[in-house]
């Protein structure tokens, strides 16, 4: 183009397979899926462990650290296909780095048919992030994590909208959230001058008279989940009961006659095949978890399918821009767009440097991982999950149209979207970065045939000897509460013991409590974790706010098709 709207690119933004490849791989997948899972032969494995973690991302690393503290004598092994851990979705450049606490994300507070703002989901998301803050704080005390400024930084979260209808919604949202102590300190303003104090770059060059509004939550954070993962694994590697194998690709998963699991993996550097037996197997390989779950042959996996959607961001590291914006600014999704798809203008600290990201913009590849195979999607199709996939494709056609529209966006279109938030943005300051893949969960449903599931889901065998984590958002920022939920599901008996209870409550002091109903506990948790995490912006005063619970739904919340990017 010659209009100055060209944007530099880092990596491909689209990929595809041809029709012959797709049909051939789908047919092969059907044949493989039809084969029964049989117990492994009786010959000894190369190694036997108590826990095997497949995948070197934030989820496996969190579970590894947690189980090591609960049972320090357990032998734990981690397998990672790539040459190091945290190179896929956990990597700081492959996600938005938001410490998701519903301070700014408007999709967590829908408006019902009677005009009320429903905050129950926002409260749940915020409660989960408080668990993460406590978990990280404990790991700093224990010496597992070093220098909190290397992985978490105070970054105010803001919602920013324009147009009379959206302004009215945001004002009602602010009023509704004031009922919860978890959202204390949030400010609302319609005043352009006040908003300019918060985010000057977003106001400079904006059309005079435009009706705008914003909320400002100073307790927000930016988190580098890749750095957390690397520090977790670095600690685990120093422990004699832990072993990490990189460049190790799982090729087979079979149940042994004694109920344990035998995993066969290929050493991609040496070209040799190895086996390992484990009492408990966790499949935490991000987008690759579905394929591994199917490989295990457990019937619980038959209910699931996946559909990959990627995301790209516009990035600038120009100091003149990066040093003048300190916020994660979320807008409201336009009519017809998935609520979770709304772009945001984010301050990030990556590789020790402050940068600004804007996005995400949806991309498509048949890969389930950024470093995956173009055959990931077709190879995941089985006789059991093809009907749920087709039903979701029909019922969620709005998402298909949205994705098609995103794929057709030009550089000029992306720049125009950026200028809605940053009016004076120049193309030469920005480059396009391809982030990670997000595999949307499709689950078989007795009534509808198949439904698209948001969030994450733990899928485990009946005997709890194997579990897989599927799904995307809110993902990494709630790794700690998700892994605690996994303990409740697959280690319920041990979690009920006094020994585990005492340790878990030492790791997460509020475990089992509801912060939203206890303002004093919220204040204590904020103060304690804020100090240990060295957050530069102090937590707001809660004052004499009475304990609050979300009110019962007063109206129907209109259903909108959604997906995680």
Coordinates of C-alpha atoms in Angstrom, one line a residue:
X1 CA 0.0 0.0 0.0
X2 CA 1.1 3.6 -0.5
X3 CA -1.0 5.3 2.2
X4 CA 1.5 4.8 5.1
X5 CA -0.7 2.2 6.8
X6 CA 1.7 -0.8 6.3
X7 CA 2.6 -2.5 9.6
X8 CA 5.7 -4.7 10.1
X9 CA 5.2 -8.4 10.7
X10 CA 6.8 -10.8 13.1
X11 CA 5.9 -14.3 11.9
X12 CA 3.0 -15.7 9.9
X13 CA -0.5 -14.7 10.7
X14 CA -2.3 -17.4 8.6
X15 CA -1.8 -21.0 7.8
X16 CA -3.9 -23.7 6.2
X17 CA -4.1 -27.2 4.8
X18 CA -5.3 -28.3 1.4
X19 CA -8.4 -30.4 0.9
X20 CA -6.5 -33.6 0.2
X21 CA -4.4 -33.3 3.4
X22 CA -7.5 -32.5 5.5
X23 CA -9.5 -35.5 4.2
X24 CA -6.6 -37.9 4.5
X25 CA -5.6 -37.0 8.0
X26 CA -9.3 -37.0 9.2
X27 CA -9.7 -40.5 7.8
X28 CA -6.5 -41.7 9.5
X29 CA -7.6 -40.1 12.8
X30 CA -10.9 -42.0 12.6
X31 CA -9.1 -45.3 12.2
X32 CA -6.8 -44.6 15.1
X33 CA -9.6 -43.5 17.3
X34 CA -11.5 -46.7 16.7
X35 CA -8.7 -48.9 18.0
X36 CA -9.2 -50.0 21.6
X37 CA -6.9 -49.0 24.5
X38 CA -5.3 -52.1 25.9
X39 CA -3.1 -52.6 28.9
X40 CA 0.6 -52.2 28.2
X41 CA 2.8 -55.3 28.1
X42 CA 4.4 -56.5 31.3
X43 CA 8.0 -55.6 30.5
X44 CA 9.5 -53.0 32.8
X45 CA 9.5 -49.3 31.9
X46 CA 12.6 -47.3 31.8
X47 CA 11.6 -45.4 34.8
X48 CA 8.7 -45.3 37.4
X49 CA 7.5 -42.1 39.0
X50 CA 4.6 -41.0 41.2
X51 CA 3.6 -38.1 39.0
X52 CA 4.2 -37.4 35.3
X53 CA 3.5 -33.9 34.0
X54 CA 3.2 -33.7 30.2
X55 CA 3.8 -30.1 29.0
X56 CA 6.2 -27.5 30.4
X57 CA 3.8 -24.6 30.7
X58 CA 2.3 -22.6 33.6
X59 CA -0.3 -25.3 34.5
X60 CA 2.1 -28.3 34.8
X61 CA 4.7 -26.1 36.6
X62 CA 2.1 -24.9 39.1
X63 CA 0.9 -28.4 39.8
X64 CA 4.5 -29.6 40.1
X65 CA 5.3 -26.9 42.7
X66 CA 2.1 -27.6 44.6
X67 CA 2.5 -31.4 44.7
X68 CA 6.2 -31.1 45.7
X69 CA 5.3 -29.0 48.7
X70 CA 2.4 -31.3 49.7
X71 CA 4.4 -34.6 49.1
X72 CA 8.1 -33.8 49.0
X73 CA 9.0 -37.5 48.7
X74 CA 7.0 -38.0 45.5
X75 CA 9.0 -38.5 42.4
X76 CA 7.9 -36.1 39.7
X77 CA 8.9 -36.1 36.0
X78 CA 8.1 -33.4 33.4
X79 CA 8.1 -33.9 29.7
X80 CA 8.3 -31.0 27.3
X81 CA 8.3 -31.4 23.5
X82 CA 10.2 -28.1 22.8
X83 CA 13.8 -27.3 23.8
X84 CA 12.7 -25.4 26.9
X85 CA 9.7 -24.8 29.1
X86 CA 7.3 -21.9 28.7
X87 CA 7.8 -21.5 24.9
X88 CA 4.1 -21.9 24.0
X89 CA 1.0 -20.1 25.4
X90 CA 2.7 -19.4 28.7
X91 CA 5.4 -17.3 27.0
X92 CA 5.0 -13.6 27.8
X93 CA 4.8 -12.8 24.1
X94 CA 2.1 -15.3 23.4
X95 CA -0.6 -14.0 25.7
X96 CA -2.0 -10.7 27.0
X97 CA -0.4 -10.9 30.4
X98 CA -3.5 -9.7 32.2
X99 CA -3.9 -10.6 35.8
X100 CA -7.6 -11.4 35.1
X101 CA -9.6 -10.1 38.0
X102 CA -12.7 -8.6 36.2
X103 CA -11.7 -5.1 37.0
X104 CA -11.9 -4.0 33.3
X105 CA -13.2 -7.0 31.3
X106 CA -16.8 -6.1 30.5
X107 CA -17.7 -9.6 29.3
X108 CA -17.8 -10.7 33.0
X109 CA -20.6 -8.3 33.8
X110 CA -23.5 -8.7 31.4
X111 CA -26.6 -6.6 31.4
X112 CA -29.8 -8.6 31.9
X113 CA -33.2 -8.1 30.3
X114 CA -34.3 -5.8 33.2
X115 CA -31.3 -3.5 32.8
X116 CA -29.5 -4.9 35.8
X117 CA -25.7 -5.6 35.7
X118 CA -25.0 -9.1 36.8
X119 CA -21.7 -9.3 38.8
X120 CA -21.6 -12.9 40.0
X121 CA -19.1 -14.0 37.3
X122 CA -16.9 -11.0 38.0
X123 CA -16.8 -11.8 41.7
X124 CA -15.8 -15.4 40.9
X125 CA -13.0 -14.3 38.6
X126 CA -11.7 -11.8 41.1
X127 CA -11.8 -14.3 43.9
X128 CA -9.7 -16.7 41.8
X129 CA -7.1 -14.1 41.1
X130 CA -6.8 -13.4 44.9
X131 CA -5.9 -17.1 45.3
X132 CA -3.2 -16.7 42.6
X133 CA -1.8 -13.6 44.4
X134 CA -1.6 -15.6 47.7
X135 CA 0.0 -18.6 45.9
X136 CA 2.7 -16.5 44.4
X137 CA 3.3 -14.6 47.6
X138 CA 3.9 -17.9 49.4
X139 CA 6.3 -19.1 46.7
X140 CA 8.3 -15.9 47.2
X141 CA 8.5 -16.7 51.0
X142 CA 9.5 -20.2 50.2
X143 CA 12.3 -19.2 47.8
X144 CA 10.6 -20.8 44.8
X145 CA 10.0 -17.4 43.1
X146 CA 12.6 -14.7 43.1
X147 CA 12.3 -10.9 42.6
X148 CA 8.5 -10.4 42.1
X149 CA 9.1 -7.3 39.9
X150 CA 10.5 -9.8 37.3
X151 CA 7.0 -11.3 36.8
X152 CA 4.3 -9.0 38.2
X153 CA 4.0 -5.3 38.1
X154 CA 1.3 -2.8 39.2
X155 CA -0.7 -1.8 36.1
X156 CA -4.0 -0.1 36.5
X157 CA -6.9 -1.8 34.7
X158 CA -9.5 0.4 33.0
X159 CA -12.7 0.1 31.0
X160 CA -13.0 2.7 28.2
X161 CA -16.2 3.1 26.2
X162 CA -17.8 5.6 23.9
X163 CA -21.4 6.3 22.8
X164 CA -24.4 7.1 25.0
X165 CA -25.5 3.5 25.4
X166 CA -22.1 2.2 26.4
X167 CA -21.5 5.1 28.7
X168 CA -24.8 4.4 30.5
X169 CA -23.8 0.7 30.8
X170 CA -20.4 1.5 32.3
X171 CA -21.9 3.8 34.9
X172 CA -24.4 1.1 35.9
X173 CA -21.6 -1.5 36.0
X174 CA -19.5 0.7 38.3
X175 CA -22.5 1.2 40.6
X176 CA -23.1 -2.6 40.7
X177 CA -19.5 -3.5 41.5
X178 CA -19.4 -1.1 44.4
X179 CA -21.5 -3.7 46.3
X180 CA -18.4 -5.9 46.4
X181 CA -15.3 -5.2 48.5
X182 CA -13.3 -6.9 45.8
X183 CA -13.8 -3.9 43.6
X184 CA -13.2 -1.2 46.2
X185 CA -11.3 1.8 44.9
X186 CA -12.6 1.7 41.4
X187 CA -13.2 5.2 40.0
X188 CA -15.7 6.2 37.3
X189 CA -15.5 9.4 35.2
X190 CA -17.1 10.9 32.1
X191 CA -14.7 13.9 32.3
X192 CA -12.2 14.0 29.4
X193 CA -9.7 15.9 31.5
X194 CA -9.8 13.3 34.3
X195 CA -9.5 10.4 31.8
X196 CA -6.5 12.3 30.2
X197 CA -4.8 12.2 33.6
X198 CA -5.1 8.4 33.6
X199 CA -4.3 7.7 29.9
X200 CA -3.0 10.8 28.1
X201 CA -2.2 9.0 24.9
X202 CA -5.8 7.7 24.6
X203 CA -7.1 11.3 24.8
X204 CA -4.7 13.3 22.6
X205 CA -6.2 13.9 19.2
X206 CA -9.6 12.6 20.2
X207 CA -12.6 14.2 18.6
X208 CA -14.0 17.0 20.8
X209 CA -17.5 16.3 22.1
X210 CA -17.2 12.5 21.8
X211 CA -19.3 11.0 24.6
X212 CA -16.8 8.8 26.6
X213 CA -16.5 7.2 30.0
X214 CA -13.9 5.1 31.9
X215 CA -13.4 3.2 35.1
X216 CA -10.0 3.1 36.7
X217 CA -8.9 0.3 39.0
X218 CA -5.4 1.0 40.4
X219 CA -5.0 -2.5 41.9
X220 CA -4.6 -4.1 38.5
X221 CA -1.5 -6.0 37.4
X222 CA 0.5 -7.1 34.4
X223 CA 1.9 -10.7 34.8
X224 CA 4.6 -12.5 32.9
X225 CA 3.5 -16.1 33.1
X226 CA 6.5 -17.4 31.2
X227 CA 8.8 -15.9 33.8
X228 CA 6.8 -17.5 36.6
X229 CA 6.9 -20.9 34.8
X230 CA 10.7 -20.7 34.3
X231 CA 11.3 -19.8 37.9
X232 CA 9.0 -22.7 39.1
X233 CA 10.8 -25.2 36.9
X234 CA 14.2 -23.8 37.9
X235 CA 13.3 -24.5 41.5
X236 CA 12.0 -27.9 40.8
X237 CA 15.1 -28.9 38.9
X238 CA 17.1 -28.2 42.1
X239 CA 15.1 -30.8 44.0
X240 CA 16.3 -34.4 43.9
X241 CA 12.9 -35.9 43.4
X242 CA 12.2 -33.9 40.2
X243 CA 13.4 -34.4 36.6
X244 CA 12.8 -32.4 33.5
X245 CA 13.1 -33.9 30.0
X246 CA 12.9 -31.4 27.1
X247 CA 12.8 -32.3 23.4
X248 CA 10.6 -35.2 24.6
X249 CA 7.5 -35.8 22.5
X250 CA 4.8 -38.2 23.8
X251 CA 4.0 -40.9 21.2
X252 CA 1.8 -43.3 23.1
X253 CA -0.2 -43.5 26.4
X254 CA -1.4 -46.9 27.7
X255 CA -2.9 -48.1 30.9
X256 CA -1.0 -50.8 32.7
X257 CA -2.7 -53.9 34.2
X258 CA -2.1 -52.5 37.7
X259 CA -3.9 -49.2 36.9
X260 CA -0.8 -47.1 36.4
X261 CA 0.1 -45.5 33.1
X262 CA 2.9 -46.2 30.6
X263 CA 3.9 -43.2 28.5
X264 CA 6.2 -43.7 25.5
X265 CA 8.1 -40.7 24.3
X266 CA 10.6 -39.9 21.6
X267 CA 13.8 -38.1 22.5
X268 CA 13.8 -35.7 19.5
X269 CA 17.6 -35.0 19.8
X270 CA 18.8 -38.5 20.2
X271 CA 16.1 -40.1 18.1
X272 CA 15.5 -42.8 20.7
X273 CA 12.3 -44.0 22.3
X274 CA 11.8 -44.1 26.1
X275 CA 9.1 -45.4 28.4
X276 CA 8.0 -44.2 31.8
X277 CA 5.4 -45.6 34.2
X278 CA 3.5 -43.2 36.5
X279 CA 0.8 -43.5 39.2
X280 CA -0.7 -40.2 38.2
X281 CA -0.6 -38.6 34.8
X282 CA -1.4 -34.9 34.1
X283 CA -1.8 -33.7 30.6
X284 CA -1.1 -30.0 30.8
X285 CA 0.1 -29.4 27.3
X286 CA -2.2 -26.5 26.4
X287 CA -3.6 -27.0 22.9
X288 CA -1.9 -30.3 22.7
X289 CA -3.8 -31.8 25.7
X290 CA -6.8 -32.9 23.7
X291 CA -4.7 -35.1 21.4
X292 CA -3.0 -36.6 24.4
X293 CA -6.4 -37.2 26.1
X294 CA -7.6 -39.0 23.0
X295 CA -4.4 -41.0 23.0
X296 CA -5.1 -42.3 26.5
X297 CA -8.3 -43.9 25.4
X298 CA -10.3 -43.0 28.5
X299 CA -14.0 -42.8 27.7
X300 CA -14.3 -39.4 29.4
X301 CA -12.3 -38.0 26.6
X302 CA -14.8 -39.0 24.0
X303 CA -17.1 -36.1 24.9
X304 CA -14.6 -33.5 23.7
X305 CA -13.4 -31.8 20.6
X306 CA -11.4 -28.7 19.9
X307 CA -11.3 -25.8 17.5
X308 CA -8.1 -23.6 17.3
X309 CA -8.2 -19.9 17.1
X310 CA -5.0 -17.8 17.1
X311 CA -4.4 -14.2 18.1
X312 CA -2.2 -11.4 16.8
X313 CA -1.2 -8.1 18.5
X314 CA 0.1 -4.8 17.3
X315 CA 3.3 -4.1 19.3
X316 CA 5.4 -1.0 19.9
X317 CA 8.5 -0.6 22.0
X318 CA 9.0 3.1 21.1
X319 CA 9.9 4.7 24.5
X320 CA 8.0 7.9 23.5
X321 CA 4.8 5.8 23.5
X322 CA 5.5 3.1 26.0
X323 CA 6.5 5.4 28.8
X324 CA 3.4 7.5 28.4
X325 CA 0.8 4.7 28.8
X326 CA 0.4 2.8 32.1
X327 CA -2.8 0.8 31.9
X328 CA -4.6 -2.2 30.5
X329 CA -7.5 -0.5 28.7
X330 CA -10.4 -2.7 27.7
X331 CA -13.3 -1.6 25.6
X332 CA -16.8 -3.0 24.9
X333 CA -17.3 -5.5 22.1
X334 CA -19.2 -4.1 19.1
X335 CA -22.5 -5.6 18.2
X336 CA -22.1 -9.0 16.6
X337 CA -18.6 -9.5 18.0
X338 CA -17.8 -12.1 20.7
X339 CA -17.7 -10.4 24.1
X340 CA -14.3 -11.8 25.0
X341 CA -12.8 -10.7 21.6
X342 CA -12.7 -7.0 22.5
X343 CA -9.3 -5.5 21.9
X344 CA -7.3 -3.8 24.6
X345 CA -4.4 -1.4 24.8
X346 CA -2.0 -2.9 27.3
X347 CA 1.2 -1.9 29.1
X348 CA 3.5 -5.0 29.3
X349 CA 6.9 -5.6 30.8
X350 CA 8.6 -8.2 28.7
X351 CA 12.2 -9.2 28.6
X352 CA 12.8 -6.4 31.2
X353 CA 11.4 -3.8 28.8
X354 CA 8.2 -1.8 28.8
X355 CA 6.1 -2.3 25.6
X356 CA 2.6 -1.6 24.5
X357 CA 0.4 -4.3 22.9
X358 CA -3.0 -3.8 21.2
X359 CA -5.3 -6.6 20.2
X360 CA -5.9 -9.5 19.9
X361 CA -7.0 -9.9 16.3
X362 CA -8.3 -13.4 15.6
X363 CA -6.2 -15.5 13.2
X364 CA -6.7 -19.1 12.0
X365 CA -4.5 -22.1 11.7
X366 CA -5.3 -25.8 12.0
X367 CA -2.4 -26.0 14.5
X368 CA -3.4 -26.6 18.1
X369 CA -0.1 -25.1 19.2
X370 CA 2.0 -22.3 17.8
X371 CA 4.7 -24.9 17.2
X372 CA 2.2 -27.6 16.3
X373 CA 1.3 -29.4 13.1
X374 CA -1.1 -28.3 10.4
X375 CA -2.7 -31.7 10.9
X376 CA -3.7 -31.1 14.6
X377 CA -7.3 -30.2 13.8
X378 CA -8.1 -32.9 11.3
X379 CA -6.3 -35.5 13.3
X380 CA -8.4 -34.7 16.4
X381 CA -11.7 -35.5 14.6
X382 CA -13.1 -38.8 15.7
X383 CA -16.4 -40.7 15.2
X384 CA -17.4 -39.6 18.7
X385 CA -16.8 -35.9 18.4
X386 CA -17.6 -35.1 14.8
X387 CA -21.3 -34.5 15.4
X388 CA -20.7 -32.1 18.4
X389 CA -18.3 -30.2 16.1
X390 CA -20.9 -29.9 13.3
X391 CA -23.6 -28.8 15.7
X392 CA -21.4 -26.1 17.2
X393 CA -20.5 -25.0 13.7
X394 CA -24.2 -24.6 12.9
X395 CA -25.3 -23.1 16.3
X396 CA -22.4 -20.7 16.6
X397 CA -22.4 -19.5 13.0
X398 CA -22.0 -15.9 14.3
X399 CA -18.5 -16.9 15.4
X400 CA -17.7 -18.3 11.9
X401 CA -18.7 -15.0 10.4
X402 CA -16.7 -13.0 13.0
X403 CA -13.6 -15.1 12.3
X404 CA -14.0 -14.7 8.6
X405 CA -14.2 -10.9 9.0
X406 CA -11.1 -10.9 11.2
X407 CA -9.1 -12.9 8.6
X408 CA -10.0 -10.3 6.0
X409 CA -8.7 -7.4 8.0
X410 CA -6.0 -5.3 6.3
X411 CA -3.2 -3.4 8.0
X412 CA -5.3 -0.3 7.5
X413 CA -8.2 -2.0 9.3
X414 CA -6.0 -2.9 12.3
X415 CA -4.6 0.6 12.4
X416 CA -8.1 2.0 12.4
X417 CA -9.1 -0.2 15.3
X418 CA -6.0 1.0 17.2
X419 CA -6.8 4.6 16.6
X420 CA -10.2 4.2 18.3
X421 CA -8.1 3.8 21.5
X422 CA -4.9 5.7 20.5
X423 CA -6.1 8.4 18.0
X424 CA -2.6 9.6 17.0
X425 CA -1.1 6.1 16.4
X426 CA 1.3 5.9 13.4
X427 CA 1.8 2.7 11.4
X428 CA 5.6 3.0 11.5
X429 CA 5.7 2.7 15.3
X430 CA 3.9 -0.7 15.3
X431 CA 4.6 -4.2 14.2
X432 CA 2.3 -7.2 14.0
X433 CA 3.1 -10.1 16.3
X434 CA 1.6 -13.6 16.1
X435 CA 0.8 -14.8 19.6
X436 CA -0.3 -18.3 20.7
X437 CA -3.1 -20.6 19.8
X438 CA -6.2 -21.0 21.9
X439 CA -8.1 -24.3 21.5
X440 CA -11.8 -23.7 22.1
X441 CA -13.6 -26.6 24.0
X442 CA -16.4 -28.3 22.2
X443 CA -18.3 -30.7 24.5
X444 CA -21.0 -33.3 23.6
X445 CA -24.4 -32.3 24.9
X446 CA -27.4 -34.6 25.2
X447 CA -29.9 -31.8 24.2
X448 CA -28.0 -29.8 21.6
X449 CA -25.6 -32.4 20.3
X450 CA -22.6 -30.1 21.1
X451 CA -21.8 -26.9 22.9
X452 CA -18.9 -24.5 22.9
X453 CA -17.5 -24.3 26.5
X454 CA -15.7 -21.2 27.7
X455 CA -13.1 -21.2 30.4
X456 CA -11.1 -24.3 31.4
X457 CA -12.2 -27.8 32.2
X458 CA -10.5 -30.6 34.1
X459 CA -11.2 -34.0 32.5
X460 CA -10.3 -37.0 34.5
X461 CA -10.7 -40.8 34.5
X462 CA -13.1 -42.5 36.8
X463 CA -10.3 -43.7 39.0
X464 CA -8.6 -40.3 39.0
X465 CA -5.3 -41.7 37.8
X466 CA -5.1 -39.4 34.8
X467 CA -6.4 -35.8 34.3
X468 CA -6.2 -33.3 31.4
X469 CA -6.8 -29.6 31.4
X470 CA -8.6 -28.3 28.3
X471 CA -9.6 -24.7 27.4
X472 CA -8.2 -21.3 27.4
X473 CA -9.5 -18.2 29.3
X474 CA -8.9 -16.9 31.9
X475 CA -6.2 -19.5 31.9
X476 CA -2.8 -18.7 33.2
X477 CA -3.9 -16.0 35.7
X478 CA -5.9 -18.6 37.5
X479 CA -3.5 -21.5 37.3
X480 CA -3.3 -21.8 41.1
X481 CA -7.0 -22.0 41.8
X482 CA -7.4 -24.4 38.8
X483 CA -4.8 -26.7 40.2
X484 CA -6.4 -26.5 43.7
X485 CA -9.6 -27.6 42.0
X486 CA -7.7 -30.5 40.4
X487 CA -6.6 -31.6 43.9
X488 CA -10.3 -31.5 45.0
X489 CA -11.2 -33.7 42.0
X490 CA -8.4 -36.3 41.8
X491 CA -6.7 -36.2 45.2
X492 CA -9.9 -35.7 47.3
X493 CA -9.0 -38.3 50.0
X494 CA -5.5 -36.8 50.5
X495 CA -6.8 -33.3 50.5
X496 CA -9.2 -34.2 53.3
X497 CA -6.3 -35.2 55.6
X498 CA -5.1 -32.8 58.3
X499 CA -1.6 -32.8 56.8
X500 CA -2.7 -31.6 53.4
X501 CA -5.3 -29.2 54.8
X502 CA -2.6 -27.6 57.0
X503 CA -0.2 -27.2 54.1
X504 CA -2.8 -25.9 51.6
X505 CA -4.0 -23.3 54.1
X506 CA -0.4 -22.2 54.6
X507 CA 0.0 -21.8 50.9
X508 CA -3.3 -20.1 50.3
X509 CA -4.6 -18.6 53.7
X510 CA -8.1 -17.9 52.4
X511 CA -8.6 -21.5 51.0
X512 CA -12.2 -22.5 51.5
X513 CA -13.3 -18.9 52.4
X514 CA -15.4 -16.5 50.4
X515 CA -13.6 -13.2 50.2
X516 CA -16.5 -11.3 48.8
X517 CA -18.4 -11.8 52.0
X518 CA -15.6 -10.7 54.3
X519 CA -14.3 -7.2 53.6
X520 CA -11.7 -7.4 56.5
X521 CA -10.2 -10.6 54.9
X522 CA -10.1 -8.8 51.5
X523 CA -8.2 -5.9 53.1
X524 CA -5.8 -8.3 54.9
X525 CA -5.2 -10.3 51.7
X526 CA -4.5 -7.3 49.6
X527 CA -2.1 -5.8 52.1
X528 CA -0.2 -9.0 52.7
X529 CA 0.1 -10.0 49.0
X530 CA 0.8 -6.5 47.9
X531 CA 3.8 -6.2 50.2
X532 CA 5.2 -9.6 49.3
X533 CA 4.7 -9.1 45.5
X534 CA 6.2 -5.6 45.9
X535 CA 3.3 -4.0 44.0
X536 CA 4.1 -0.3 43.5
X537 CA 0.5 0.9 43.8
X538 CA -1.0 0.3 47.2
X539 CA -4.3 -1.4 47.6
X540 CA -7.2 1.0 48.0
X541 CA -8.9 1.4 51.4
X542 CA -12.0 -0.7 51.8
X543 CA -13.3 1.2 54.8
X544 CA -16.6 0.3 56.4
X545 CA -18.1 -1.5 53.4
X546 CA -20.6 -4.1 54.6
X547 CA -20.2 -7.7 53.5
X548 CA -21.8 -8.2 50.1
X549 CA -23.1 -11.0 48.0
X550 CA -24.2 -10.8 44.4
X551 CA -28.0 -10.4 44.2
X552 CA -30.1 -13.1 42.7
X553 CA -30.6 -12.7 38.9
X554 CA -33.4 -10.2 38.3
X555 CA -33.7 -10.9 34.6
X556 CA -32.5 -13.1 31.7
X557 CA -29.0 -12.5 30.3
X558 CA -29.2 -12.6 26.5
X559 CA -27.0 -15.3 25.2
X560 CA -24.1 -14.2 22.9
X561 CA -21.7 -16.4 21.0
X562 CA -18.2 -16.1 22.4
X563 CA -14.7 -17.4 22.1
X564 CA -11.4 -17.0 23.9
X565 CA -8.5 -15.3 22.0

